[in-house]
Amino acid sequence: MFISECLNVNSENHLTIGGVDTVSIAKQYGTPLYVMDEGEIRKNCRTYKNAIDAYYGGKGLILYASKAFSCKEIYRIAAEEGLGVDVVSGGEMYTAYKAGFPMDKVYFHGNNKTEAELRMALEYGVGCIVADNLDEIETLDALCAQMGKTVSVIVRIKPGIDAHTHDFIRTGQIDSKFGVALENGEAMDFFEKALLKKNIKMVGIHCHIGSQIFDLAPFEEAGSVMLNFMADVRDRFGLEMTKLNLGGGFGIKYVEGDTPIAYDAYICAVSEVIKKTAAERNMPMPEILMEPGRSIVAPAGITLYTVGNVKEIKDVRTYVSIDGGMGDNPRYILYNADYTALVASKAGDKPSMKITLAGKCCESGDLIGEGMDIQPVEKGDIVAVLATGAYNYSMASNYNRIPRPAVVMVRDGETRVVVKAETYDDILKNDM
Ligand code: LLP
């Protein structure tokens, strides 16, 4: 009945997540609070994994893009589900390592990895580095030489595909800080130089065209452009690469009007294109990698807040102020992102108010949404904001010295804390 399958309403008209009453969760743990349903996360992992089996003969690996939500528990879940992970910083890599994640299934991304991060990746035995540019190759090759190692590398390509999404999360076009471009020969030049490096093993190519995309076409186009480029590299240098990584970016439902495509349809469509292109170019089928982040965790998460006041400004708007805001969810202020909100204790009722959901930061732009439809809401109510499982906790800040909320995971009707709430002393811990 709500935008995510893990959400429902119980006999008391309360919102439930994974079958557990959100009003009771708020009472038990306090607010603001991130709540995630483990069943939904695992179901999404399986949908992707099963699709690789069904449509691509299992010759592939789903990498969970952990920037969407990174903490030790999510790496444990990804490992149990047989996924690899994409990490983009020393911090994510360290979290995966400390969670006991199999490091050979880690792909390390980033447009400006530091030497320290690359060294760490080599020490931890990260499976594959996703190189961004030739400067990185120089550093990596020198480090490998020092450490007596060789490393598998795939390179990030800008395939020249323009996905229709917010400008800040669009990355496939030539004007992007990520990767090397196809259309101006930069990508071919990369191979010419990288292939001279003794400690680097070029094993594939990568692209990521953007995020929150609702079309199949850009992924099909990327599959074809990328595989054709692999064939061009083979023809020019005689190099047979095995890995084709097409990134993430699959859209999800934040509000009723959003029309996501079934996750397995992406894998199905891409598999078809790859089979066709491989036959045309007389190539073996590459191992296919996809990197969904948002679509695995966003629908599994909600944020619970307590309403502190309702301010009706006649003929202007009604502000509903909550005990969180841009510190725990900066996506409205950054991207004008749309969210669905509801009053947790009246979840089954029809929305009858239009509100602006405002945070508690000292900043007028600190909003979670404007023009949001919601049930009649008053001071003391618990408001749930839906589909906050991705890029909320992971992008949270301590602006105004507000501690980050805890993350509670729901599983089989039980709840447990997977990330503790920060305290004021946590905020002070680095102050001298
Ligand atoms: N792979 C690469 C190389 C990426 O850069 C990203 C996301 C993903 C995979 C995962 O994309 P997803 O499946 O989650 O869409 N903070 C923004 C999203 C930034 C995405 C950055 N890269 C937001 O809150 O919408």
XYZ file of C-alpha atoms and ligand atoms in Angstrom:
457
model
C 0.000 0.000 0.000
C 2.951 2.348 0.500
C 5.850 3.042 -1.807
C 7.971 0.201 -0.376
C 6.867 -3.394 0.082
C 8.246 -3.546 3.625
C 5.797 -0.866 4.786
C 2.243 -1.511 5.858
C -0.422 -0.400 8.269
C -1.580 -2.448 11.285
C -4.912 -2.788 13.059
C -4.161 0.330 15.108
C -3.731 2.315 11.885
C -0.009 2.653 12.621
C 2.715 2.436 10.009
C 4.720 -0.776 10.210
C 8.124 -1.611 8.781
C 9.009 -5.270 8.393
C 5.838 -5.920 10.386
C 6.930 -3.843 13.411
C 4.926 -0.838 14.636
C 6.886 2.346 13.938
C 5.202 4.248 16.776
C 6.540 1.656 19.228
C 9.982 1.753 17.578
C 10.021 5.537 18.044
C 8.975 5.131 21.666
C 11.643 2.511 22.346
C 14.615 4.177 20.652
C 13.629 7.856 20.511
C 13.728 10.140 17.492
C 15.110 11.133 15.099
C 15.830 7.590 14.053
C 16.723 5.748 10.882
C 14.944 2.395 10.620
C 15.772 -0.211 7.993
C 14.177 -3.501 7.076
C 16.732 -6.250 6.585
C 14.281 -8.437 4.669
C 13.794 -5.733 2.048
C 17.566 -5.245 1.671
C 18.127 -8.976 1.240
C 15.209 -9.301 -1.173
C 16.677 -6.560 -3.364
C 20.138 -8.168 -3.295
C 18.572 -11.453 -4.399
C 16.535 -9.894 -7.190
C 19.720 -8.599 -8.781
C 21.723 -11.727 -8.127
C 19.013 -14.051 -9.434
C 18.664 -11.909 -12.553
C 22.361 -12.409 -13.360
C 21.773 -16.151 -13.003
C 18.579 -16.138 -15.044
C 19.589 -13.848 -17.895
C 23.365 -14.068 -18.004
C 24.154 -17.614 -16.986
C 25.488 -16.455 -13.611
C 28.565 -14.996 -15.275
C 28.618 -11.811 -13.289
C 28.781 -10.158 -9.924
C 26.531 -7.610 -8.289
C 28.552 -5.029 -6.406
C 26.589 -3.167 -3.760
C 27.561 0.520 -4.096
C 28.216 1.096 -0.442
C 28.279 4.904 -0.636
C 24.481 4.605 -0.484
C 24.636 3.303 3.086
C 27.864 2.244 4.707
C 28.269 0.693 8.142
C 29.687 -2.653 9.249
C 26.345 -4.423 9.229
C 25.561 -3.693 5.589
C 28.877 -5.250 4.492
C 28.024 -8.346 6.544
C 24.636 -8.566 4.847
C 26.142 -8.026 1.379
C 28.712 -10.747 2.082
C 26.027 -13.197 3.215
C 24.046 -12.474 0.062
C 27.086 -13.269 -2.088
C 27.522 -9.730 -3.373
C 30.734 -7.815 -3.937
C 30.977 -4.148 -2.981
C 32.016 -0.871 -4.521
C 33.927 1.402 -2.135
C 34.999 4.956 -2.886
C 37.236 5.950 -0.020
C 39.636 4.697 2.592
C 36.799 5.026 5.094
C 34.425 2.739 3.217
C 37.263 0.301 2.512
C 38.232 0.257 6.180
C 34.620 -0.341 7.245
C 34.318 -3.279 4.835
C 37.631 -4.676 6.051
C 36.661 -4.351 9.722
C 33.326 -6.040 8.994
C 35.251 -9.042 7.654
C 34.108 -8.529 4.069
C 36.007 -10.689 1.533
C 38.363 -8.051 0.158
C 38.859 -9.856 -3.154
C 35.253 -8.888 -3.921
C 35.881 -5.191 -3.300
C 36.122 -2.725 -6.209
C 37.817 0.518 -5.273
C 36.546 3.634 -7.079
C 37.336 7.317 -6.960
C 38.498 10.148 -9.181
C 41.274 11.171 -6.814
C 42.363 8.268 -4.654
C 45.226 9.286 -2.424
C 48.489 7.390 -2.339
C 47.644 6.306 1.215
C 44.299 4.908 0.044
C 45.898 3.035 -2.847
C 48.512 1.588 -0.502
C 45.745 0.500 1.853
C 43.910 -1.182 -1.037
C 47.051 -3.127 -1.932
C 47.670 -4.100 1.690
C 44.098 -5.297 2.145
C 44.167 -7.246 -1.122
C 41.284 -5.367 -2.740
C 40.112 -7.368 -5.764
C 40.104 -4.628 -8.332
C 40.974 -0.957 -8.634
C 38.707 1.138 -10.818
C 41.281 3.561 -12.182
C 40.151 7.026 -13.098
C 43.128 8.455 -14.975
C 46.756 7.982 -15.958
C 48.167 9.861 -12.966
C 46.571 7.259 -10.767
C 48.093 4.501 -12.887
C 51.559 6.023 -12.379
C 51.105 6.108 -8.604
C 49.613 2.645 -8.467
C 52.320 1.093 -10.598
C 55.048 2.669 -8.452
C 53.361 1.491 -5.244
C 53.010 -2.035 -6.611
C 56.695 -2.037 -7.500
C 57.598 -0.905 -3.963
C 55.336 -3.488 -2.361
C 56.189 -6.328 -4.754
C 52.590 -6.734 -5.955
C 50.593 -6.680 -9.142
C 47.021 -5.485 -9.247
C 43.931 -5.956 -11.407
C 42.583 -2.722 -12.793
C 39.534 -1.661 -14.751
C 39.271 1.869 -16.074
C 36.389 4.261 -15.758
C 35.141 5.397 -19.127
C 32.853 8.296 -19.974
C 30.813 6.619 -22.680
C 29.182 9.869 -23.866
C 25.705 8.884 -22.741
C 23.432 11.531 -21.387
C 21.097 10.080 -18.795
C 18.127 12.213 -17.825
C 18.542 12.869 -14.162
C 19.627 15.674 -11.836
C 22.761 17.481 -13.067
C 24.736 16.669 -9.916
C 24.207 12.920 -10.320
C 24.728 12.712 -14.087
C 28.146 11.312 -14.908
C 28.284 9.648 -18.334
C 28.825 12.771 -20.440
C 32.198 14.190 -21.475
C 31.941 17.146 -19.076
C 32.402 15.083 -15.951
C 35.241 14.829 -13.463
C 35.085 11.024 -13.586
C 37.089 8.841 -15.914
C 38.457 9.117 -19.435
C 36.330 9.973 -22.457
C 35.712 7.791 -25.463
C 34.807 10.403 -28.015
C 38.080 12.377 -27.933
C 40.396 9.365 -27.910
C 41.390 9.802 -24.274
C 40.261 6.284 -23.365
C 42.318 4.638 -26.123
C 45.303 6.767 -25.134
C 44.859 5.551 -21.564
C 45.291 1.936 -22.701
C 48.307 2.752 -24.821
C 50.102 4.093 -21.741
C 48.654 1.843 -19.030
C 49.620 -1.282 -20.965
C 53.271 -0.324 -20.586
C 53.046 -0.626 -16.814
C 54.473 -3.886 -15.575
C 52.583 -4.183 -12.304
C 49.159 -3.327 -13.636
C 46.895 -5.895 -15.180
C 44.169 -4.253 -17.246
C 41.195 -6.580 -16.956
C 38.201 -4.509 -17.964
C 36.312 -1.271 -18.252
C 33.713 0.535 -16.197
C 31.111 3.220 -16.644
C 28.433 4.741 -14.479
C 26.060 6.998 -16.357
C 24.156 8.559 -13.475
C 21.758 7.870 -10.674
C 17.977 7.594 -10.161
C 17.441 6.687 -13.827
C 14.058 5.330 -14.963
C 14.922 4.271 -18.539
C 16.382 1.071 -19.884
C 17.683 2.728 -23.040
C 20.768 4.474 -21.578
C 21.899 1.196 -19.996
C 21.411 -0.697 -23.264
C 23.315 1.997 -25.097
C 26.095 1.905 -22.498
C 26.342 -1.889 -22.809
C 26.759 -1.682 -26.544
C 29.160 1.305 -26.583
C 31.319 -0.202 -23.850
C 31.561 -3.689 -25.299
C 32.366 -2.260 -28.711
C 35.171 -0.302 -27.074
C 36.491 -3.490 -25.471
C 36.543 -5.004 -28.950
C 38.358 -1.925 -30.315
C 40.999 -2.268 -27.600
C 41.399 -5.927 -28.468
C 41.751 -5.106 -32.161
C 44.318 -2.405 -31.492
C 46.425 -3.950 -28.726
C 45.492 -7.627 -28.803
C 44.283 -7.325 -25.210
C 41.429 -9.653 -24.207
C 39.723 -8.130 -21.184
C 37.180 -10.052 -19.146
C 35.247 -7.570 -17.003
C 32.536 -5.185 -18.095
C 31.202 -3.045 -15.257
C 28.157 -0.947 -16.139
C 27.733 0.842 -12.813
C 24.530 1.520 -10.932
C 21.886 4.185 -11.083
C 18.610 2.270 -11.160
C 15.730 4.489 -10.074
C 13.405 3.897 -7.146
C 10.033 5.139 -6.016
C 10.201 8.107 -3.652
C 6.700 9.411 -4.362
C 3.583 7.983 -5.976
C 4.354 9.532 -9.376
C 7.732 7.787 -9.716
C 7.714 4.886 -12.154
C 10.710 2.629 -11.531
C 11.474 -0.347 -13.723
C 11.736 -3.813 -12.152
C 15.376 -4.299 -11.154
C 15.770 -7.546 -13.046
C 14.577 -5.838 -16.247
C 17.831 -3.829 -16.276
C 19.912 -6.968 -16.070
C 17.770 -8.673 -18.689
C 18.035 -5.764 -21.134
C 21.767 -5.321 -20.638
C 22.382 -9.076 -20.971
C 20.614 -9.129 -24.333
C 22.647 -6.217 -25.663
C 25.896 -7.775 -24.505
C 25.126 -11.153 -26.042
C 24.264 -9.464 -29.334
C 27.317 -7.186 -29.363
C 29.660 -10.003 -28.339
C 28.407 -12.074 -31.264
C 28.760 -9.145 -33.677
C 32.310 -8.445 -32.590
C 33.276 -12.071 -32.255
C 34.170 -11.825 -28.583
C 33.726 -14.121 -25.614
C 31.003 -12.938 -23.249
C 32.606 -10.746 -20.598
C 31.934 -11.113 -16.903
C 29.263 -8.525 -16.216
C 29.275 -6.312 -13.122
C 26.541 -3.952 -11.979
C 26.698 -1.581 -9.017
C 23.282 -0.813 -7.560
C 23.337 1.242 -4.383
C 20.173 3.242 -3.927
C 17.839 0.546 -5.243
C 19.097 -1.988 -2.690
C 18.819 0.131 0.447
C 16.624 3.196 -0.190
C 13.262 1.387 -0.206
C 14.268 -0.479 2.964
C 14.698 2.667 5.055
C 12.525 5.243 6.737
C 13.326 8.082 9.112
C 11.164 8.711 12.165
C 10.896 12.189 13.628
C 8.851 13.850 16.369
C 6.907 16.984 15.525
C 7.842 19.895 17.783
C 5.482 22.511 16.412
C 3.083 23.282 13.615
C 3.144 26.851 12.347
C 0.308 27.797 10.063
C 1.040 31.035 8.215
C -2.326 32.014 6.793
C -2.442 32.151 2.985
C 1.258 31.292 2.867
C 2.045 27.779 4.093
C 2.137 25.491 7.112
C 5.521 24.619 8.537
C 5.761 21.366 10.482
C 9.018 21.338 12.415
C 10.671 18.048 13.279
C 13.583 17.063 15.499
C 15.907 16.271 12.560
C 16.476 17.880 9.181
C 19.273 18.570 6.702
C 21.832 17.027 9.068
C 20.271 13.570 8.680
C 18.740 14.139 5.230
C 20.435 16.752 3.039
C 18.804 15.544 -0.180
C 16.090 18.198 -0.473
C 18.496 21.051 0.053
C 21.000 19.463 -2.361
C 18.835 18.036 -5.125
C 15.295 19.211 -4.459
C 14.563 15.549 -3.860
C 10.946 14.458 -3.420
C 9.865 12.412 -0.428
C 6.675 10.900 0.926
C 5.864 11.669 4.563
C 3.111 10.390 6.778
C 1.914 10.539 10.333
C 2.928 7.159 11.717
C -0.104 6.850 14.011
C -2.603 7.664 11.233
C -0.875 5.858 8.413
C -4.006 4.426 6.820
C -5.836 7.776 6.676
C -6.023 9.917 3.590
C -3.643 12.871 3.586
C -5.629 16.076 4.031
C -2.984 18.692 4.789
C -0.333 20.293 2.619
C 2.787 21.104 4.563
C 6.396 22.120 4.453
C 8.397 19.687 6.550
C 11.109 21.737 8.233
C 14.208 20.653 10.103
C 15.641 22.181 13.260
C 18.817 23.661 11.789
C 19.458 27.354 11.887
C 18.970 27.759 8.154
C 15.785 28.529 6.172
C 16.661 26.034 3.447
C 16.665 23.229 6.004
C 13.600 21.447 4.678
C 12.759 17.824 3.944
C 10.055 18.803 1.497
C 7.561 21.446 0.420
C 3.967 20.947 -0.682
C 3.918 17.526 0.970
C 0.528 15.853 1.470
C 0.099 14.411 4.925
C -2.556 13.328 7.427
C -3.621 15.959 9.994
C -0.488 16.500 12.016
C 0.133 18.042 15.403
C 2.812 18.538 18.037
C 4.045 15.241 19.440
C 3.141 13.150 16.385
C 5.691 10.788 14.891
C 6.290 11.621 11.242
C 7.823 8.977 8.998
C 9.719 10.006 5.883
C 9.852 7.073 3.484
C 12.578 5.624 1.252
C 15.419 7.236 3.174
C 17.633 4.132 3.271
C 20.117 5.492 0.708
C 22.200 8.653 0.799
C 20.686 9.821 4.089
C 22.762 8.279 6.883
C 25.716 8.128 4.484
C 25.468 11.858 3.715
C 24.575 12.976 7.227
C 26.517 15.743 8.928
C 26.848 17.307 12.350
C 25.827 20.743 11.132
C 24.804 22.861 14.114
C 26.537 20.202 16.232
C 23.484 17.995 16.044
C 24.420 14.333 16.680
C 23.635 11.799 13.967
C 20.686 9.501 14.760
C 20.993 5.774 15.385
C 20.191 3.183 12.719
C 17.849 0.420 13.857
C 17.480 -2.725 11.760
C 14.260 -4.755 11.730
C 14.398 -8.483 11.136
C 11.757 -11.163 11.709
C 9.723 -8.876 13.937
C 12.732 -7.947 16.118
C 14.672 -4.700 16.187
C 18.342 -4.080 16.915
C 20.666 -1.097 16.789
C 23.252 -1.432 14.013
C 24.665 2.062 14.368
C 24.477 3.807 17.732
C 23.198 7.367 18.009
C 25.972 9.895 18.422
C 26.260 11.674 21.745
C 27.384 15.214 22.444
C 30.688 13.744 23.620
C 31.106 12.003 20.246
C 30.824 15.433 18.704
C 33.498 16.775 21.026
C 35.859 13.848 20.722
C 38.272 15.470 18.279
C 38.183 18.933 19.793
C 41.420 19.917 21.554
N 28.687 3.122 -9.147
C 29.291 4.319 -9.205
C 30.603 4.422 -9.822
C 28.672 5.440 -8.653
O 29.267 6.611 -8.729
C 27.409 5.313 -8.043
C 26.756 6.449 -7.427
C 26.818 4.029 -7.987
C 27.489 2.968 -8.561
C 25.498 3.774 -7.323
O 24.465 4.461 -7.904
P 22.971 4.191 -7.389
O 22.594 2.802 -7.813
O 22.983 4.350 -5.925
O 22.153 5.241 -8.048
N 24.039 11.399 -3.382
C 23.201 11.265 -4.562
C 23.588 10.072 -5.389
C 25.014 10.096 -5.821
C 25.387 8.867 -6.559
C 26.856 8.769 -6.705
N 27.297 7.603 -7.371
C 21.746 11.178 -4.117
O 21.481 11.272 -2.929
O 20.849 11.060 -4.961
